[in-house]
Coordinates of C-alpha atoms in Angstrom, one line a residue:
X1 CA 19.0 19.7 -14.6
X2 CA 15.8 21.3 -15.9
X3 CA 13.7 17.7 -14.5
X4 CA 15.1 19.4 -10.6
X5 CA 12.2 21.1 -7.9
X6 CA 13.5 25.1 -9.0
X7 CA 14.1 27.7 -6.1
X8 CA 10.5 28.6 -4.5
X9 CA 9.8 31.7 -2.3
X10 CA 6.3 30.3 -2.0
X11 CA 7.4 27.7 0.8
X12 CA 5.8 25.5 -2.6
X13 CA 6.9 22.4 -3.5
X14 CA 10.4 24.2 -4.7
X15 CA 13.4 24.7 -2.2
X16 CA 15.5 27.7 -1.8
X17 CA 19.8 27.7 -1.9
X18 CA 20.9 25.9 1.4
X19 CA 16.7 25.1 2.5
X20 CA 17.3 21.6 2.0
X21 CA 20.8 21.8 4.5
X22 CA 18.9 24.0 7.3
X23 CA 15.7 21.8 7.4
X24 CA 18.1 18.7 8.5
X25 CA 20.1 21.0 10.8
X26 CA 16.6 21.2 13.1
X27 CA 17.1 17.7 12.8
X28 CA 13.3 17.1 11.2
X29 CA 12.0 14.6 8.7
X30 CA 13.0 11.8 10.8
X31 CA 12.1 8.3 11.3
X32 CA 11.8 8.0 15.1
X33 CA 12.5 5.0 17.1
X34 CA 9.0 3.9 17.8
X35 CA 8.5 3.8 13.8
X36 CA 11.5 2.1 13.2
X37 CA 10.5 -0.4 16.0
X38 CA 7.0 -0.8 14.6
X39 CA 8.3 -1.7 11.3
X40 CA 11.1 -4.7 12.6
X41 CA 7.7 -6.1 14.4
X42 CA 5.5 -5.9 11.6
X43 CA 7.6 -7.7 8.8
X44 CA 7.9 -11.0 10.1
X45 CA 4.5 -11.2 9.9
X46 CA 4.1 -10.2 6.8
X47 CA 6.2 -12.6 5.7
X48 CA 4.9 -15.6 7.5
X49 CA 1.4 -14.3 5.6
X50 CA 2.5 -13.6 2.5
X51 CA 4.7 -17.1 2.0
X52 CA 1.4 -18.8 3.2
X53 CA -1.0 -16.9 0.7
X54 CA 1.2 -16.5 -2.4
X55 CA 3.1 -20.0 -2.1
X56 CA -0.1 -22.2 -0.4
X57 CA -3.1 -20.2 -2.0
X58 CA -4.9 -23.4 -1.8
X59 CA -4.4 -24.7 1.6
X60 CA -6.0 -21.7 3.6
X61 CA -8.6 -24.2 5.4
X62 CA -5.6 -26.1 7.1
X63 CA -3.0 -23.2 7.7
X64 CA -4.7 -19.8 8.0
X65 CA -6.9 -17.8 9.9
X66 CA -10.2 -18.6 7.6
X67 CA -10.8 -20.3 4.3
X68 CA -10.6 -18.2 1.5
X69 CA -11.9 -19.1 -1.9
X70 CA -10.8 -19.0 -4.8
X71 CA -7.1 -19.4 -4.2
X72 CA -6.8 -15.8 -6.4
X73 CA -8.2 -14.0 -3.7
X74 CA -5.7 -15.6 -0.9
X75 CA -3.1 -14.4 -3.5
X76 CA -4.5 -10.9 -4.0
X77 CA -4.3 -10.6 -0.2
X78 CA -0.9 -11.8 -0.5
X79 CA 0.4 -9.2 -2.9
X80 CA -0.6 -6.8 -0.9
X81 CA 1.4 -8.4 2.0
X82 CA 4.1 -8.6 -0.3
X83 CA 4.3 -5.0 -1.0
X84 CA 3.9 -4.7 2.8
X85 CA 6.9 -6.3 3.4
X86 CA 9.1 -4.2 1.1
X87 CA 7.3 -0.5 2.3
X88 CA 7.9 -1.4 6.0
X89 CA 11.5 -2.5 5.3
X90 CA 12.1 0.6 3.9
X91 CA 10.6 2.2 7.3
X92 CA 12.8 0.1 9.2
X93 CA 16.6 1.5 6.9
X94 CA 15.5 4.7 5.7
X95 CA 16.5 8.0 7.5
X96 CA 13.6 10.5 6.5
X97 CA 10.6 10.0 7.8
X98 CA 8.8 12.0 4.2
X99 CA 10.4 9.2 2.1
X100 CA 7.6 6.9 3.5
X101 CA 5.2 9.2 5.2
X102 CA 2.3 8.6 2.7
X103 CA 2.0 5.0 2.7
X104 CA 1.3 5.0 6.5
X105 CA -2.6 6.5 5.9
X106 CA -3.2 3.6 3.4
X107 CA -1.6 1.1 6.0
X108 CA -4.0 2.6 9.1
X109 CA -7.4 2.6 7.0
X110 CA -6.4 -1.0 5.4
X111 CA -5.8 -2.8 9.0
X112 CA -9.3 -0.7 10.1
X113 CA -10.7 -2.2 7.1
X114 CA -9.6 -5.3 8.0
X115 CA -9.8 -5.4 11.6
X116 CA -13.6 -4.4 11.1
X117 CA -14.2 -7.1 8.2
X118 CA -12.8 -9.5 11.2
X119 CA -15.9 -8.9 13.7
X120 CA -18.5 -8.2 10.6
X121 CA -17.7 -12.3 9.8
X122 CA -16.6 -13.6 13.0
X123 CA -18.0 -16.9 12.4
X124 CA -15.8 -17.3 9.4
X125 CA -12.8 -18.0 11.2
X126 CA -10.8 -21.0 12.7
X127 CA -10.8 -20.2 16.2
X128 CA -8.3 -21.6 18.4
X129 CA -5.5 -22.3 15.4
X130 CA -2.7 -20.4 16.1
X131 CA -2.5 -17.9 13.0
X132 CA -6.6 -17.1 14.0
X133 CA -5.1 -15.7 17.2
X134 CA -2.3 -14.2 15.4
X135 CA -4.8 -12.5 12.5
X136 CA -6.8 -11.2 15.1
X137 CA -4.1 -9.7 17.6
X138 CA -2.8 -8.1 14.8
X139 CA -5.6 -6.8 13.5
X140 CA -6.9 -5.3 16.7
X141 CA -3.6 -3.6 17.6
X142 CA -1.8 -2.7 14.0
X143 CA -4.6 0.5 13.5
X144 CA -3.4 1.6 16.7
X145 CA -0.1 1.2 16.9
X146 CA 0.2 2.6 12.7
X147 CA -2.3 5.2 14.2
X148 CA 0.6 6.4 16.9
X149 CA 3.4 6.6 14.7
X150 CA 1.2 8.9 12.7
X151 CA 0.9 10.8 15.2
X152 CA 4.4 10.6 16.7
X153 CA 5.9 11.8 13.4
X154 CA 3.6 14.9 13.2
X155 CA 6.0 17.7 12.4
X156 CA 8.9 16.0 11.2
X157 CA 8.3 16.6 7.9
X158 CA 8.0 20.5 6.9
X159 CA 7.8 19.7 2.9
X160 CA 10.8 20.3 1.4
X161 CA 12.5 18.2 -1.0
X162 CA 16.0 17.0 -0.2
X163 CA 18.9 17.5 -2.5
X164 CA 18.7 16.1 -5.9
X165 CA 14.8 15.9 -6.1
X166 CA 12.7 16.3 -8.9
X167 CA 9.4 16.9 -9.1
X168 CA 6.6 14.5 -11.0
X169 CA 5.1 16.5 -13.8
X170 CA 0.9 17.3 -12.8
X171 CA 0.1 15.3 -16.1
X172 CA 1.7 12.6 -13.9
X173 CA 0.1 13.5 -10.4
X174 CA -3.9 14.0 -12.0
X175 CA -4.0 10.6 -13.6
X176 CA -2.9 8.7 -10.8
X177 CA -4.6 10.5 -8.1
X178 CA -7.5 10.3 -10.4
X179 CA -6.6 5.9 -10.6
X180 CA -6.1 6.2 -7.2
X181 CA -9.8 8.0 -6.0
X182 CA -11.5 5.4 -8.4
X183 CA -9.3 2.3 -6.9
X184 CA -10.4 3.5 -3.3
X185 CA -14.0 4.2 -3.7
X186 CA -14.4 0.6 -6.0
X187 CA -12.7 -0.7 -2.2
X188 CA -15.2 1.2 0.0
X189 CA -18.3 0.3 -1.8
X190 CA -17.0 -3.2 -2.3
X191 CA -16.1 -3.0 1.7
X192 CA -19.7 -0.9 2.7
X193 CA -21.8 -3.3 0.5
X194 CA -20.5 -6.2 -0.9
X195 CA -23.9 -7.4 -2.3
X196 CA -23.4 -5.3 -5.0
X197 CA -20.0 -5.9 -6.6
X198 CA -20.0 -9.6 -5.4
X199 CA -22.1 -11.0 -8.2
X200 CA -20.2 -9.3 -11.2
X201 CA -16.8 -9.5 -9.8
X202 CA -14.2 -10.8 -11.6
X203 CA -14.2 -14.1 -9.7
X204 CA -16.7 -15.6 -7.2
X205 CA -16.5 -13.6 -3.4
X206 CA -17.9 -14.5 -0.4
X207 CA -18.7 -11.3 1.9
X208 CA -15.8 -11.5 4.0
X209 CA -13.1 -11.7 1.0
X210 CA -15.4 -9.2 -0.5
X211 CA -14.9 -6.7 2.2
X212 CA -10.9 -8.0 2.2
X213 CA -10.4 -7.1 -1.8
X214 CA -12.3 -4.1 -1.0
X215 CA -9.8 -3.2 1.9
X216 CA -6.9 -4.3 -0.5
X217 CA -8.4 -2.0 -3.5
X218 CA -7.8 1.1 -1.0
X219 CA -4.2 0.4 0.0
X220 CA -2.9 2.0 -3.8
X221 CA -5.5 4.3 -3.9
X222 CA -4.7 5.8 -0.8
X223 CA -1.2 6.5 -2.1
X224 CA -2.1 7.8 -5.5
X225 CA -4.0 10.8 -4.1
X226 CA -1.7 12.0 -2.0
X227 CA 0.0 13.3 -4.8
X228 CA -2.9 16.2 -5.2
X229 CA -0.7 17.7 -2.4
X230 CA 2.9 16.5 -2.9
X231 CA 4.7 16.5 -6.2
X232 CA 8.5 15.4 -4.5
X233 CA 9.5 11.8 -6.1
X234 CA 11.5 11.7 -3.1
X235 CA 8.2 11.5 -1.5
X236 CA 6.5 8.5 -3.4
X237 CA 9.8 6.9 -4.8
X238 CA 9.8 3.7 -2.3
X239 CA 5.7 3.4 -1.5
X240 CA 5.9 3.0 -5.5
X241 CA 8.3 0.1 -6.0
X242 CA 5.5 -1.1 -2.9
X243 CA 3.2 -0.8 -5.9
X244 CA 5.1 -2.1 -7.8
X245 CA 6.3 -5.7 -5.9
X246 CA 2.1 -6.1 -5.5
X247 CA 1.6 -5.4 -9.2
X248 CA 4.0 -8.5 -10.0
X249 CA 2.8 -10.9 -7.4
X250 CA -0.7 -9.9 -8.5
X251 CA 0.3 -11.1 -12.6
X252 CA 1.5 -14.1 -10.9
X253 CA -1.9 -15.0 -9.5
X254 CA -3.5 -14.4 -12.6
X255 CA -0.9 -16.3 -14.3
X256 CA -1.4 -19.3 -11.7
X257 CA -5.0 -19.0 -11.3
X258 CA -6.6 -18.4 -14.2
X259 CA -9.1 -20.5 -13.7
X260 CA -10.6 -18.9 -10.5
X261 CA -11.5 -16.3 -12.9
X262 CA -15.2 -16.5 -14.8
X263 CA -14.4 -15.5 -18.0
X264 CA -18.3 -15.3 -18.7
X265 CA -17.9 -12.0 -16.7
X266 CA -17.0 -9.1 -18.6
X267 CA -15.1 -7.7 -15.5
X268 CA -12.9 -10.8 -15.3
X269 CA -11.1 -9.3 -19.0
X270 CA -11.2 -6.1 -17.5
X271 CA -9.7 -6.7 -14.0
X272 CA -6.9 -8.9 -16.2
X273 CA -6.1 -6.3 -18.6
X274 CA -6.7 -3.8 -15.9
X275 CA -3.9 -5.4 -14.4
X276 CA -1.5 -5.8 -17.1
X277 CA -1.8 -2.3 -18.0
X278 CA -1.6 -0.7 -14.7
X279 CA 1.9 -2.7 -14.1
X280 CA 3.3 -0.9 -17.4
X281 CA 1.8 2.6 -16.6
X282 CA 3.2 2.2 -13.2
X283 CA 6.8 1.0 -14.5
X284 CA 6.9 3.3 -17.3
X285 CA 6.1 6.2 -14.3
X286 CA 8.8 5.3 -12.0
X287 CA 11.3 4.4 -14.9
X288 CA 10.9 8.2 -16.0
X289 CA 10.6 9.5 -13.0
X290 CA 14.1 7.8 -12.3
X291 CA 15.6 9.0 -15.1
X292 CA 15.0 12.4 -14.3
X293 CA 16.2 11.8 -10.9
X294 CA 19.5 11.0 -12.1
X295 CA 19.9 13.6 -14.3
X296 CA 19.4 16.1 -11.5
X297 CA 22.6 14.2 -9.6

């Protein structure tokens, strides 16, 4: 019971006897219909995409919006649809609108990222095939429709745990907050100016899919630091098994493309290892982090 968020008279992270109950009698943290909405229009895309990047890596020329090359970067791209796809189901089932709250920043400056990537290299695209017109309408609306919710769900989350919580241990918070600042800014710079990153990245990038793995980089890193501010698991729990779906599709494309990788690179091993390690940080995190959870049950 220790691992539980203890009684607060701060208004902290802690919760005070029968908070918990009177925050949901004023009917807050909720995931409103327009969210909900959003989330049921948003998968099938993200399925369509993911299936074509992670399955079909190699076929981009014939089937998606532009050719991207080396098939590892269609499949980076296509983790992080992956993880989309679980987050936003998750939106669509889940009751409390603080359970997913803190993935929908990452999700507004990733489509922004991309949707600006999209008119920075218009010339790299298959115009007229159908998932060109699909990639851009998406693009061009998701940052404002992601943008509304946002805004719509202002208020309905006041910051209090709900029952059973625990809260993750600073130790916990500072390194992946500080992971998380390094992962973003390695996506912005990458995004601002790929001519510096493109010749010693771990595999060959064009600008456009330079800018893309940038915009990718930023989607964890986003998360990550939001726990400066918010120690509830509750809070994190489902953006993390996110993480964690794009972690495992992103092993898979280093399994299945090792090649793309040049090896004669230093930050080839580094991305690879990077990778390997980050997965078991990540599991070991939410595996403890669940077993505190159910002690507090």
């Amino acid at each position: 019971m220790s691992s539980s968020i203890a009684p607060d008279q701060s208004g902290g992270p802690g919760f005070r006897p029968g908070a918990a109950d009177r925050h949901r009698a004023r009917a807050l943290d909720r995931v409103r219909a327009y969210t909900r909405v959003l989330a049921y229009v948003i998968i099938p895309f993200l399925v369509a995409a993911a299936f074509l990047l992670l399955v079909l890596p190699g076929g981009t020329e014939q089937h998606f919006a532009w050719t991207i090359e080396p098939p590892i970067t269609a499949m980076l791209l296509g983790s992080a649809y992956a993880g989309g796809i679980w987050f936003f189901s998750q939106v669509a089932v889940q009751r409390h609108w603080h359970r997913v709250r803190h993935g929908f920043p990452a999700v507004l400056v990733f489509a922004s990222l991309a949707s600006a990537a999209t008119f920075l290299h218009w010339d790299r695209f298959h115009f007229g095939h159908l998932s060109f017109i699909t990639w851009v309408v998406l693009y061009v609306t998701t940052p404002v429709l992601v943008l509304a919710a946002i805004i719509l769900q202002r208020g309905e989350d006041d910051g209090e745990p709900e029952a059973g919580d625990v809260s993750i241990p600073a130790p916990w918070r500072y390194v992946l907050a500080l992971v998380g600042a390094a992962a973003t800014l390695t996506g912005l710079v990458l995004f601002a100016v790929p001519s510096i990153l493109v010749d010693t990245w771990a595999w060959d990038l064009a600008p456009l899919s330079a800018r893309i793995v940038g915009a990718v980089l930023t989607l964890p890193g986003l998360v990550n630091v939001w726990m400066l501010w918010d120690a509830r698991w509750s809070a994190f729990r489902r953006v993390f098994q996110a993480q964690l779906v794009s972690l495992a599709c992103i092993l898979i494309a280093i399994a299945v493309r090792f090649g793309d990788l040049v090896w004669e690179r230093p930050s080839a091993a580094m991305f690879a290892v990077g990778m390997v390690v980050s997965a078991a940080v990540y599991t070991a995190f939410y595996v403890s982090l669940e077993r505190r959870r159910a002690a507090s049950l």
